[in-house]
Short mmCIF file of C-alpha atoms and ligand atoms in Angstrom, two decimals:
data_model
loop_
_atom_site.label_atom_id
_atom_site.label_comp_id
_atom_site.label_asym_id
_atom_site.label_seq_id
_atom_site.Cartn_x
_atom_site.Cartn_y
_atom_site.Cartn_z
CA UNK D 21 -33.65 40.31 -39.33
CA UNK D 22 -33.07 36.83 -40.57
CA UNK D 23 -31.37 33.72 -38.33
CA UNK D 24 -28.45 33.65 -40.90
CA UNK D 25 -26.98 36.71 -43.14
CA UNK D 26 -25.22 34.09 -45.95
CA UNK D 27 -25.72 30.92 -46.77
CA UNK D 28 -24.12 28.47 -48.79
CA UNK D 29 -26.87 26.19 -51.28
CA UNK D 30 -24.72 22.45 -52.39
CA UNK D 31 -26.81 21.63 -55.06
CA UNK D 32 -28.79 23.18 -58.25
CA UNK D 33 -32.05 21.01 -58.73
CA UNK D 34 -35.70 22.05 -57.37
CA UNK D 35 -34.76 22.26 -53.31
CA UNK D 36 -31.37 23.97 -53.96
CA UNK D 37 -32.78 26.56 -56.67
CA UNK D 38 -35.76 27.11 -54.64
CA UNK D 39 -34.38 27.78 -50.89
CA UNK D 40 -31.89 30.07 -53.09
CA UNK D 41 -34.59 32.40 -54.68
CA UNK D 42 -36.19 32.85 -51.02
CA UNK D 43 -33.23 33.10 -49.06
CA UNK D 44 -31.87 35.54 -51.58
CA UNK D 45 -35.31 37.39 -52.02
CA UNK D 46 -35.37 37.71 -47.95
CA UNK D 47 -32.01 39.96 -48.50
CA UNK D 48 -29.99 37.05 -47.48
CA UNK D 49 -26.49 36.30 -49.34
CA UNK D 50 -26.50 32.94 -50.83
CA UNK D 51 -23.77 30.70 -53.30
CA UNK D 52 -25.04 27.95 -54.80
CA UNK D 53 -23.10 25.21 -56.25
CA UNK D 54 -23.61 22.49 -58.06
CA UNK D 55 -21.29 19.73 -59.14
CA UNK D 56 -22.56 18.70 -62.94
CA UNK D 57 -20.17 20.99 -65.42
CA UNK D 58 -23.32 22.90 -66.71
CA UNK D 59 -27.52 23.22 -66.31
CA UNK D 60 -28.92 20.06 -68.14
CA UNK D 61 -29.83 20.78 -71.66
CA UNK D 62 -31.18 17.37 -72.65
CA UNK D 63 -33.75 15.32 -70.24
CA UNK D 64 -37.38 13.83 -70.19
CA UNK D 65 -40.25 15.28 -68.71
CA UNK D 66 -41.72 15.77 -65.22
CA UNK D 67 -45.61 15.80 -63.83
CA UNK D 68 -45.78 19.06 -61.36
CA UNK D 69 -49.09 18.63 -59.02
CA UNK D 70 -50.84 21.48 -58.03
CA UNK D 71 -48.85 21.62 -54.59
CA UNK D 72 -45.37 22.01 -56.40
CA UNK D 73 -47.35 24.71 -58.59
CA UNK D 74 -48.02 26.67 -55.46
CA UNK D 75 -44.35 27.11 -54.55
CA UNK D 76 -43.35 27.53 -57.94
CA UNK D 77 -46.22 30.63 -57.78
CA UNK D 78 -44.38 31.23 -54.61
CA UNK D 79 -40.97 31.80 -56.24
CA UNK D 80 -42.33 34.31 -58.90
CA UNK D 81 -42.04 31.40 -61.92
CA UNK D 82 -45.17 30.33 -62.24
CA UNK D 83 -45.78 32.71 -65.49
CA UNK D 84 -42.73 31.18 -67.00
CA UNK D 85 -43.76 27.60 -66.01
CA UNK D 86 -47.54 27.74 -67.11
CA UNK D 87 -46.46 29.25 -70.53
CA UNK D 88 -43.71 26.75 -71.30
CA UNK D 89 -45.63 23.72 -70.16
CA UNK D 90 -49.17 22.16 -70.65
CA UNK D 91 -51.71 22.19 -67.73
CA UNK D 92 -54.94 20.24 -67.13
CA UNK D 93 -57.21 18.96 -64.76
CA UNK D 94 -58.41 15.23 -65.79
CA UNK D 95 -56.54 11.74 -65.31
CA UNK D 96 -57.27 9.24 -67.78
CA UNK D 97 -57.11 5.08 -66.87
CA UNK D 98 -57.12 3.26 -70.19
CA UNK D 99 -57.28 -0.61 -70.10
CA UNK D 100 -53.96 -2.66 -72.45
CA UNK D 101 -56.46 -3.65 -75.01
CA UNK D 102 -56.05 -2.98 -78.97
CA UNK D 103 -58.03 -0.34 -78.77
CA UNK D 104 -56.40 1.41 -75.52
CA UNK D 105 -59.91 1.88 -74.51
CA UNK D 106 -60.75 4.56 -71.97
CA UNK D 107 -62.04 3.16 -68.94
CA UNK D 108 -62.57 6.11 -66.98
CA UNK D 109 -62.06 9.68 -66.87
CA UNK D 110 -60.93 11.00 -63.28
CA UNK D 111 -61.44 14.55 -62.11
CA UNK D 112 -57.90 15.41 -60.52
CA UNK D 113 -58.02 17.60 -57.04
CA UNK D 114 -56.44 21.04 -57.34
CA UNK D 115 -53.95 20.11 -54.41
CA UNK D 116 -52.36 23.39 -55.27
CA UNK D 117 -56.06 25.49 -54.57
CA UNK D 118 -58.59 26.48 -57.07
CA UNK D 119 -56.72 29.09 -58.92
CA UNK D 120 -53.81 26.62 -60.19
CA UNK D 121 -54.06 23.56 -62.47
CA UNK D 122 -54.60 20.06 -61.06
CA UNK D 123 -51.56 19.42 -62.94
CA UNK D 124 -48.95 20.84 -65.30
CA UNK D 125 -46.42 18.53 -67.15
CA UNK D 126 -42.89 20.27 -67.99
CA UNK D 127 -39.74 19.45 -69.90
CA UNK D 128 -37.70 19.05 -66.77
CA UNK D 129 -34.52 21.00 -68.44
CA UNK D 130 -36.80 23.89 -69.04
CA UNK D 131 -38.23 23.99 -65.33
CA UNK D 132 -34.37 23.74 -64.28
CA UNK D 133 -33.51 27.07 -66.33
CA UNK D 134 -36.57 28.83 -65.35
CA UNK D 135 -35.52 28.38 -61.22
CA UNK D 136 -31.74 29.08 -62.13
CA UNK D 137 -32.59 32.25 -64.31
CA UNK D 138 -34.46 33.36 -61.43
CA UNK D 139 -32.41 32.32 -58.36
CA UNK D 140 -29.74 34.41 -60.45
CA UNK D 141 -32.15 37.30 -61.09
CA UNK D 142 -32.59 37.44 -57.21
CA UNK D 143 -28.71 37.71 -56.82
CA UNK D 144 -27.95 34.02 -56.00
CA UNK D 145 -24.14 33.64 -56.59
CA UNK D 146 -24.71 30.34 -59.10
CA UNK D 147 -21.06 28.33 -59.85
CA UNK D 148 -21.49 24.88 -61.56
CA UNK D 149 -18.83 21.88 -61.65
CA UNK D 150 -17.86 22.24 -57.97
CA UNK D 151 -18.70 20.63 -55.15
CA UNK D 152 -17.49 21.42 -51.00
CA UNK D 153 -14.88 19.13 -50.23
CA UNK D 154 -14.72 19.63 -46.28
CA UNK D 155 -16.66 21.60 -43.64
CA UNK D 156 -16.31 22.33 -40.21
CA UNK D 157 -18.82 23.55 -37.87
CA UNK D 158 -18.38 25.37 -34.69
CA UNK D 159 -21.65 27.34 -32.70
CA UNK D 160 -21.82 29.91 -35.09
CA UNK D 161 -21.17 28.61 -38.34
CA UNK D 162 -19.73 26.32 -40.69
CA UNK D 163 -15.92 26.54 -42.30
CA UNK D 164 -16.22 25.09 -46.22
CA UNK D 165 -13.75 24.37 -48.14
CA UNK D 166 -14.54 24.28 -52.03
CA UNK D 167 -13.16 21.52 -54.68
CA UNK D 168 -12.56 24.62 -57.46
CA UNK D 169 -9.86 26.28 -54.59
CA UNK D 170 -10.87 28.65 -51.91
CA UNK D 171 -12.64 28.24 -48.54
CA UNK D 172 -15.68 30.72 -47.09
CA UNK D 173 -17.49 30.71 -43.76
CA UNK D 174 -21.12 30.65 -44.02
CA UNK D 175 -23.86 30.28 -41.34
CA UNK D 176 -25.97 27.76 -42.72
CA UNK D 177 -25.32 25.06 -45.23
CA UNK D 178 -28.01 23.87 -47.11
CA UNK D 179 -27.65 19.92 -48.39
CA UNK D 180 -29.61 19.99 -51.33
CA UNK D 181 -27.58 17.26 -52.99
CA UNK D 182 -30.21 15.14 -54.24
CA UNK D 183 -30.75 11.04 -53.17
CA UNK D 184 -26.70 10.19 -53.10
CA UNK D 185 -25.98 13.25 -51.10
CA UNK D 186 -22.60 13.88 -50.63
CA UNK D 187 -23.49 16.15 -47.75
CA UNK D 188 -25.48 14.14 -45.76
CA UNK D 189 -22.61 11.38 -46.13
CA UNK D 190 -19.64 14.26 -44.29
CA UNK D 191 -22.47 14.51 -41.69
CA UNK D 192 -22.28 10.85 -40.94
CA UNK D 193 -25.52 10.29 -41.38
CA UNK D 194 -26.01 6.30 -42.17
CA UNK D 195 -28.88 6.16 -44.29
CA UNK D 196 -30.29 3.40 -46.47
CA UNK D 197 -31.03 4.00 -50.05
CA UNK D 198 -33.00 0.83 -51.08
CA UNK D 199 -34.23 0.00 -54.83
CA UNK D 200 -38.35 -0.25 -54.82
CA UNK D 201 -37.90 -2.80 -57.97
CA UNK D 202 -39.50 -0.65 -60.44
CA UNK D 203 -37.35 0.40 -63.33
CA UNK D 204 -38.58 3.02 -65.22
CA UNK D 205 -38.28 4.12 -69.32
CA UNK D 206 -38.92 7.20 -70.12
CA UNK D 207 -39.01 8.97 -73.67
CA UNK D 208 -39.58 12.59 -74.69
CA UNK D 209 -41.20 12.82 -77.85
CA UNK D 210 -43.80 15.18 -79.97
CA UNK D 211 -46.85 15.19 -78.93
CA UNK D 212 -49.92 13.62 -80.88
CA UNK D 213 -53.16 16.19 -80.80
CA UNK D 214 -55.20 13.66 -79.27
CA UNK D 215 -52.99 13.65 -76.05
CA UNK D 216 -54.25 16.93 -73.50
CA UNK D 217 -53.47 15.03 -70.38
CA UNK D 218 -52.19 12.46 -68.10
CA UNK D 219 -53.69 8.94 -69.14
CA UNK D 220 -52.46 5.55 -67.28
CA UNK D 221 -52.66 1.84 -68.51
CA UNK D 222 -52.18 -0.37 -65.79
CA UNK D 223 -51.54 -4.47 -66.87
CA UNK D 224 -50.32 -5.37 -69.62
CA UNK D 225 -46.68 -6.55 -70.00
CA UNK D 226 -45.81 -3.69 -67.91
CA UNK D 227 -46.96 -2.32 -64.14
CA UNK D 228 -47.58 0.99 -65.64
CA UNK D 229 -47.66 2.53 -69.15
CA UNK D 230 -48.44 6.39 -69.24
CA UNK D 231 -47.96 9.91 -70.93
CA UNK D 232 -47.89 13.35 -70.27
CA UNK D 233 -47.85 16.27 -72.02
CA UNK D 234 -44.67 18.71 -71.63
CA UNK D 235 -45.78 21.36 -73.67
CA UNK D 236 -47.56 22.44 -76.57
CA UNK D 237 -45.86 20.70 -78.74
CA UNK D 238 -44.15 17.55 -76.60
CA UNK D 239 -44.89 15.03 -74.09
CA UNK D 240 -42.93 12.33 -72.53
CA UNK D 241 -44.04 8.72 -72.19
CA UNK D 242 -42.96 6.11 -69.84
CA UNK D 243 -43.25 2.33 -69.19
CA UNK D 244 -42.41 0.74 -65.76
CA UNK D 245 -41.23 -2.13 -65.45
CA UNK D 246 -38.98 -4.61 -63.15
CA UNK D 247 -35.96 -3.20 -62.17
CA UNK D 248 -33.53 -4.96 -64.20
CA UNK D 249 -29.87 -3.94 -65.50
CA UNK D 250 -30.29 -2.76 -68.67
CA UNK D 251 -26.70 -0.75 -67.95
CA UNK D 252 -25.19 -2.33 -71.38
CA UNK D 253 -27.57 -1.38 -73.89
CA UNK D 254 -27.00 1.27 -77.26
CA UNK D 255 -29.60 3.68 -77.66
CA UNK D 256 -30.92 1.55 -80.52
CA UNK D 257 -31.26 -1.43 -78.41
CA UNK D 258 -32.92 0.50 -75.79
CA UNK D 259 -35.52 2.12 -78.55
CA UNK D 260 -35.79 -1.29 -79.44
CA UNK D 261 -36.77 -2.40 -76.08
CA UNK D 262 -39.27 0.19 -75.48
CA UNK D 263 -40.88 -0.41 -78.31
CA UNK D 264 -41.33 -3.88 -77.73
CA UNK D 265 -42.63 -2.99 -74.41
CA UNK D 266 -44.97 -0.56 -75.62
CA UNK D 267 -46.12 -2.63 -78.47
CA UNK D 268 -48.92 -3.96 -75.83
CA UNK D 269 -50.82 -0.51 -75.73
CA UNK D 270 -52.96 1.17 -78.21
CA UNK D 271 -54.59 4.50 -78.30
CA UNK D 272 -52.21 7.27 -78.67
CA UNK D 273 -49.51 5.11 -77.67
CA UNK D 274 -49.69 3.98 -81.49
CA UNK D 275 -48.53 7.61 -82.34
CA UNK D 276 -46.62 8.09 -79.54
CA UNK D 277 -44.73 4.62 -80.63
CA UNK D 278 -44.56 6.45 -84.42
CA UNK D 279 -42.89 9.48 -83.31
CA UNK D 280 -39.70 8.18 -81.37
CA UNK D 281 -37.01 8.39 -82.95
CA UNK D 282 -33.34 7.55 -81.83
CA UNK D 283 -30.75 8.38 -80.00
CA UNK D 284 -31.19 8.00 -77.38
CA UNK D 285 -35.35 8.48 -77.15
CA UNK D 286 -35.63 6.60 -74.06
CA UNK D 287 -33.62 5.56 -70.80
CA UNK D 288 -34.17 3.36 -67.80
CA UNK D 289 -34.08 4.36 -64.71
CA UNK D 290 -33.69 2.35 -61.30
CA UNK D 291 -35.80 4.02 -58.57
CA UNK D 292 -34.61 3.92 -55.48
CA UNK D 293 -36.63 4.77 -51.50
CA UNK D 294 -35.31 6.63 -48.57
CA UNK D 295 -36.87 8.92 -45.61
CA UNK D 296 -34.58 10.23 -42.91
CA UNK D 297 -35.57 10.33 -39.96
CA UNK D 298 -35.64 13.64 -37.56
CA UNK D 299 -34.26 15.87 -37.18
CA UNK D 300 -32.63 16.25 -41.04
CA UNK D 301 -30.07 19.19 -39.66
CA UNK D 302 -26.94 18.55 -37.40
CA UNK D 303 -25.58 21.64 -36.34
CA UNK D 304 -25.46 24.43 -39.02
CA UNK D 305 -25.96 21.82 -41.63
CA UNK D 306 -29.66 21.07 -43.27
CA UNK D 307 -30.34 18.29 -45.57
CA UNK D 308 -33.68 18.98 -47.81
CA UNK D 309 -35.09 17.43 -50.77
CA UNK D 310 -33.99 14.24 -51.79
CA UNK D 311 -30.73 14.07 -50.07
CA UNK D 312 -33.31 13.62 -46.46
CA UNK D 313 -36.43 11.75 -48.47
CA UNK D 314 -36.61 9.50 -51.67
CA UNK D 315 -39.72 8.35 -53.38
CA UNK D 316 -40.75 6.12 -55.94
CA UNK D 317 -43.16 8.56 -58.54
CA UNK D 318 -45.99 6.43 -58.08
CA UNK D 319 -47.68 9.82 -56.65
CA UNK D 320 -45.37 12.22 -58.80
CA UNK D 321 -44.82 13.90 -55.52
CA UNK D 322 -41.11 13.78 -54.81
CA UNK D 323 -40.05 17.37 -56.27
CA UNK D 324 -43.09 19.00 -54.93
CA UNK D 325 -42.00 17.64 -51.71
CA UNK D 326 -38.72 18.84 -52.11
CA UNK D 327 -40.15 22.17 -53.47
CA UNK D 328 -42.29 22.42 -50.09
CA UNK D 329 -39.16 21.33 -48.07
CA UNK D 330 -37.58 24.47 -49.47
CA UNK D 331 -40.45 27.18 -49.03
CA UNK D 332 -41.04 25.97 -44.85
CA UNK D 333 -37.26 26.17 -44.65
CA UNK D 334 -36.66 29.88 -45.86
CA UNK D 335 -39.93 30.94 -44.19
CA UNK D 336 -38.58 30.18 -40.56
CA UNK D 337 -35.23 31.15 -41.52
CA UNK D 338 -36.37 34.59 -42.66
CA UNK D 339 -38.82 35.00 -39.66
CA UNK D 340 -36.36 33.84 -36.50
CA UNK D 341 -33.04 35.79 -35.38
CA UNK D 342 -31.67 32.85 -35.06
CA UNK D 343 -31.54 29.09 -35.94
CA UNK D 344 -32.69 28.04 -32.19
CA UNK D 345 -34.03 24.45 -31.29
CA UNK D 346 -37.19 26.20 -31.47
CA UNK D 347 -36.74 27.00 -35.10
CA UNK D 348 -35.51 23.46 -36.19
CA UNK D 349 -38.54 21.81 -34.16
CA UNK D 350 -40.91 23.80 -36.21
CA UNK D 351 -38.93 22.71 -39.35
CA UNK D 352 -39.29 18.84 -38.26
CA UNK D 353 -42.77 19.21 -37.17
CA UNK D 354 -44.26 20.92 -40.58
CA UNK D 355 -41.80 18.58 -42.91
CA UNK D 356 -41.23 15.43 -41.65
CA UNK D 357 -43.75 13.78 -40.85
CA UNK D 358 -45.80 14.93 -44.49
CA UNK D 359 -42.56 14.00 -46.42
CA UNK D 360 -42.55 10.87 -44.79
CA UNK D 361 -46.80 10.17 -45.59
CA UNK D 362 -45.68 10.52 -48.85
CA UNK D 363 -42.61 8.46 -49.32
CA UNK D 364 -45.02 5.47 -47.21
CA UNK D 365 -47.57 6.21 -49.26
CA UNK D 366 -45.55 5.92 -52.68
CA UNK D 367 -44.42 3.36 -51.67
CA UNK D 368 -47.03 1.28 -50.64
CA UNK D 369 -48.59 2.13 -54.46
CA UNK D 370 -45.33 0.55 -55.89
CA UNK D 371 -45.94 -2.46 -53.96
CA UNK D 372 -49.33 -2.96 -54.79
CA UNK D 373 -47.92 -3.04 -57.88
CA UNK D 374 -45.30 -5.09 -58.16
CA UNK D 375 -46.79 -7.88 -55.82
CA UNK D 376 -50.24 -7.50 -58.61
CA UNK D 377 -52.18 -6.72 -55.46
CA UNK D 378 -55.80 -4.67 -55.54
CA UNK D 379 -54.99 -2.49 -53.11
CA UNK D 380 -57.31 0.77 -52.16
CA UNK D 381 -55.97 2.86 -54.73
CA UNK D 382 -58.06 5.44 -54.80
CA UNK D 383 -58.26 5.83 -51.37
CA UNK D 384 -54.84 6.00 -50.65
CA UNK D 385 -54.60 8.98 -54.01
CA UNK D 386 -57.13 10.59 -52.15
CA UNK D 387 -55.80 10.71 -48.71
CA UNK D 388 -52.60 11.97 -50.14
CA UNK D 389 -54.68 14.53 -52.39
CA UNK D 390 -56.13 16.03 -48.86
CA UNK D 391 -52.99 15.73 -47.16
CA UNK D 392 -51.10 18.07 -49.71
CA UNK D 393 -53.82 20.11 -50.39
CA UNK D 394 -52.89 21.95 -47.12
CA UNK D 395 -50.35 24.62 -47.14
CA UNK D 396 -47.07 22.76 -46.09
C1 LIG B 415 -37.84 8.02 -62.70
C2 LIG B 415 -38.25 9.17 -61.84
C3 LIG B 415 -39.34 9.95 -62.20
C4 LIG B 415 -39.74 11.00 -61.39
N1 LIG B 415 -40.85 11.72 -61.74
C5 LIG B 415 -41.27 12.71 -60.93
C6 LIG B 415 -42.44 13.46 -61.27
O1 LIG B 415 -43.04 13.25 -62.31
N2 LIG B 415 -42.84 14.44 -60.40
C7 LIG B 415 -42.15 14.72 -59.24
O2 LIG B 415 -42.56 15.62 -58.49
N3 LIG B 415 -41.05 14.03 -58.92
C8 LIG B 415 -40.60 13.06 -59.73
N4 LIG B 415 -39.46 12.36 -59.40
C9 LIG B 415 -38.71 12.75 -58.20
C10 LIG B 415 -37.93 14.03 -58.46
O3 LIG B 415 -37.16 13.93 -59.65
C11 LIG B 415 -37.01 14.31 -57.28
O4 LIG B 415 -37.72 14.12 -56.07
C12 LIG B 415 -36.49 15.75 -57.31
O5 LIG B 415 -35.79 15.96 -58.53
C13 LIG B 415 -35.59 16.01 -56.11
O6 LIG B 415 -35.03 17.29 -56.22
P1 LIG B 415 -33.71 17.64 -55.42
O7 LIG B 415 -33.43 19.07 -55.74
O8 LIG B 415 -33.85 17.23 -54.01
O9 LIG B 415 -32.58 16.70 -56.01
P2 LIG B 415 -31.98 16.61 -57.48
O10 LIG B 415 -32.97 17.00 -58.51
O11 LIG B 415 -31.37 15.26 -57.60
O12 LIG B 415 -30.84 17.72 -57.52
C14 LIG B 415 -29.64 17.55 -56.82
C15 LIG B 415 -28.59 18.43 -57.45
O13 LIG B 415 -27.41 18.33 -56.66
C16 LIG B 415 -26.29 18.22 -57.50
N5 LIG B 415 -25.26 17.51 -56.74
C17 LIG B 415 -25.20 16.19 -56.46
N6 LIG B 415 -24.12 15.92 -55.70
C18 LIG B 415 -23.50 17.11 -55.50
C19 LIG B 415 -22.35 17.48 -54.80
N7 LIG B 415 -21.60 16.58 -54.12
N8 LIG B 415 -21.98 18.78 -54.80
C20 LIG B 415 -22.71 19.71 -55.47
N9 LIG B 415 -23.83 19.40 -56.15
C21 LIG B 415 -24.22 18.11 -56.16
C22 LIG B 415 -26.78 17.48 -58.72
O14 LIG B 415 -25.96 17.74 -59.84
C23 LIG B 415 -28.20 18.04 -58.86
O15 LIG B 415 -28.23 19.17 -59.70
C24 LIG B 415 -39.04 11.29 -60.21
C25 LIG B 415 -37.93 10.53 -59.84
C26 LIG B 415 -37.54 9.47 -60.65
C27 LIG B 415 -36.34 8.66 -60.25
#
């Protein structure tokens, strides 16, 4: 027997839709809700390391997500020069273990329908554009009341509400969200031939100019920069922008640079930092994913964290009769302190960054690497 029988899921993006297939899998009876109107059907890209691969392999998808996206194994540094010369060709570590990719980049709408379709397949109840408006918690579970009308009792709820979470705010949880100073463009485009992996130019008018491939046929590009408010801007202007800033690098960025075409082929982003500290539950209430840790993708680590978040969560659930102390200790001890390695560690890569410091790059990548390589 599990420690709860239903559980209600706020929030559709990789924690929600993955503690939803497992929970629901484990013969547990789980709503999810999300608050956008509908599944995104337009977005950029996203760089899965091998650890996210091995609980998307967990959650029966990884068929669907190796077929629809492009794997490989190599990291390319090129230098800002008009050539876009390769400086070195890295071997990337298999964090996920030897029989998954290094890497796999994805069209991020396309993972998001592959974990809805199968958090639904599993018989997840799945209901978009609401959002739980009040909850109250007593020993045995939690009293929610729904914005779309109607209240249930559940005995877990599951804040999977992403980096503003609403959730974690009704807990009264006082947590700092604070910008890093990076702002990031982003652009999903076609994909030249010559592009079969990840390749980074660091310098240059920018911290960071880089690609991945999303698929056979598309990639998405992105240029970092300081975080500035570029709120006002058309989509011309900001293709306009991009392009300027990507005039600098050469390579395949020249046919990358071709290829874009308006509206809107790129957008900036702020990034923003945040770990909670433990424990991330009060009561019958759980926060996971980015709602309870925030990073800058420096590492591309922050949904295979909350992807790993996710799996150690429904594999206690499932395997206690109840959510005891005990149970929530072994949650803090196997999540926290890796989560929060990895948000420190991002972060200190953004910094390095920003402040033009050589920092020990590879050293850091690699302690990371081994860190994730283990089993969360
Ligand atoms: C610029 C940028 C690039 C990134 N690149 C990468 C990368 O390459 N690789 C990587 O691993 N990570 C990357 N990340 C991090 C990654 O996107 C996040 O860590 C990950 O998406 C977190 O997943 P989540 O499910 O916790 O939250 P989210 O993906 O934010 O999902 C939260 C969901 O909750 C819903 N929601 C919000 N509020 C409510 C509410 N009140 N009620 C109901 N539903 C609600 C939202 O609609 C959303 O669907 C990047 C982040 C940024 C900012």
């Amino acid at each position: 027997m599990a420690a709860v029988r239903n559980v209600l899921v706020v929030g559709g993006g990789a924690a929600g839709t993955a503690i939803a297939i497992l929970l629901a899998e484990g013969g547990v009876s789980v709503d999810l809700i999300d608050a956008k109107p509908a599944a995104d059907t337009a977005g950029s890209g996203i760089t899965l390391q091998g650890n996210a691969l091995r609980v998307l392999r967990r959650l029966g998808v990884w068929a669907d997500v190796s077929a629809h996206g492009y794997s490989f194994d190599t990291l390319g540094l090129r230098a800002p020069d008009p050539h876009g010369s390769l400086i070195a060709e890295l071997d990337d570590i298999r964090t996920g273990g030897p029989d998954l990719p290094a890497t796999t980049g994805m069209y991020r709408p396309e993972l998001a329908r592959i974990l809805l379709d199968r958090a639904a397949a599993v018989g997840a109840k799945i209901r978009f554009g609401t959002t739980c408006t009040t909850f109250t918690q007593d020993a045995d579970g939690v009293d929610v009341t729904f914005a779309d009308g109607g209240t249930a009792r559940y005995d877990l709820v599951v804040g999977a509400d992403g980096i503003r979470s609403q959730t974690r705010r009704m807990l009264g949880i006082d947590l700092t969200t604070t910008p890093t100073g990076m702002g990031i463009w982003r652009a999903f485009t076609p994909r030249p031939a010559s592009v079969t992996r990840t390749d980074l130019y660091y310098g240059g008018p920018c911290y960071i100019a880089g690609y991945c491939p999303t698929g056979p046929a598309s990639l998405y590009a992105y240029l970092v920069e300081d975080a500035r408010d570029r709120s006002e801007l058309s989509p011309p202007e900001s293709l306009a922008v991009m392009r300027e800033l990507s005039q600098a690098y050469h390579g395949p960025w020249d046919e990358i640079r071709e290829h874009r075409t308006p509206p809107p082929p790129g957008y900036e982003t702020l990034v923003y930092t945040h770990v909670l500290s433990a424990p991330w539950h009060r009561g019958r209430v759980v926060l996971i994913g980015d709602a309870a840790h925030a990073c800058p993708p420096t590492l591309a680590q922050g949904a295979a964290q909350a992807l790993e978040d996710a799996e150690v969560l429904a594999e206690l659930l499932l395997a206690a009769d109840a959510p005891t102390d005990a149970m929530w200790q072994a949650f803090t001890d196997r999540r926290v302190p890796r989560a929060t390695a990895v948000v420190d560690a991002s972060l200190q890569l953004s910094r390095w960054l920003l402040d033009r410091e050589r920092g020990d790059v590879p050293g850091l990548m690699a302690r990371i690497s081994h860190l994730v390589s283990a089993p969360a």
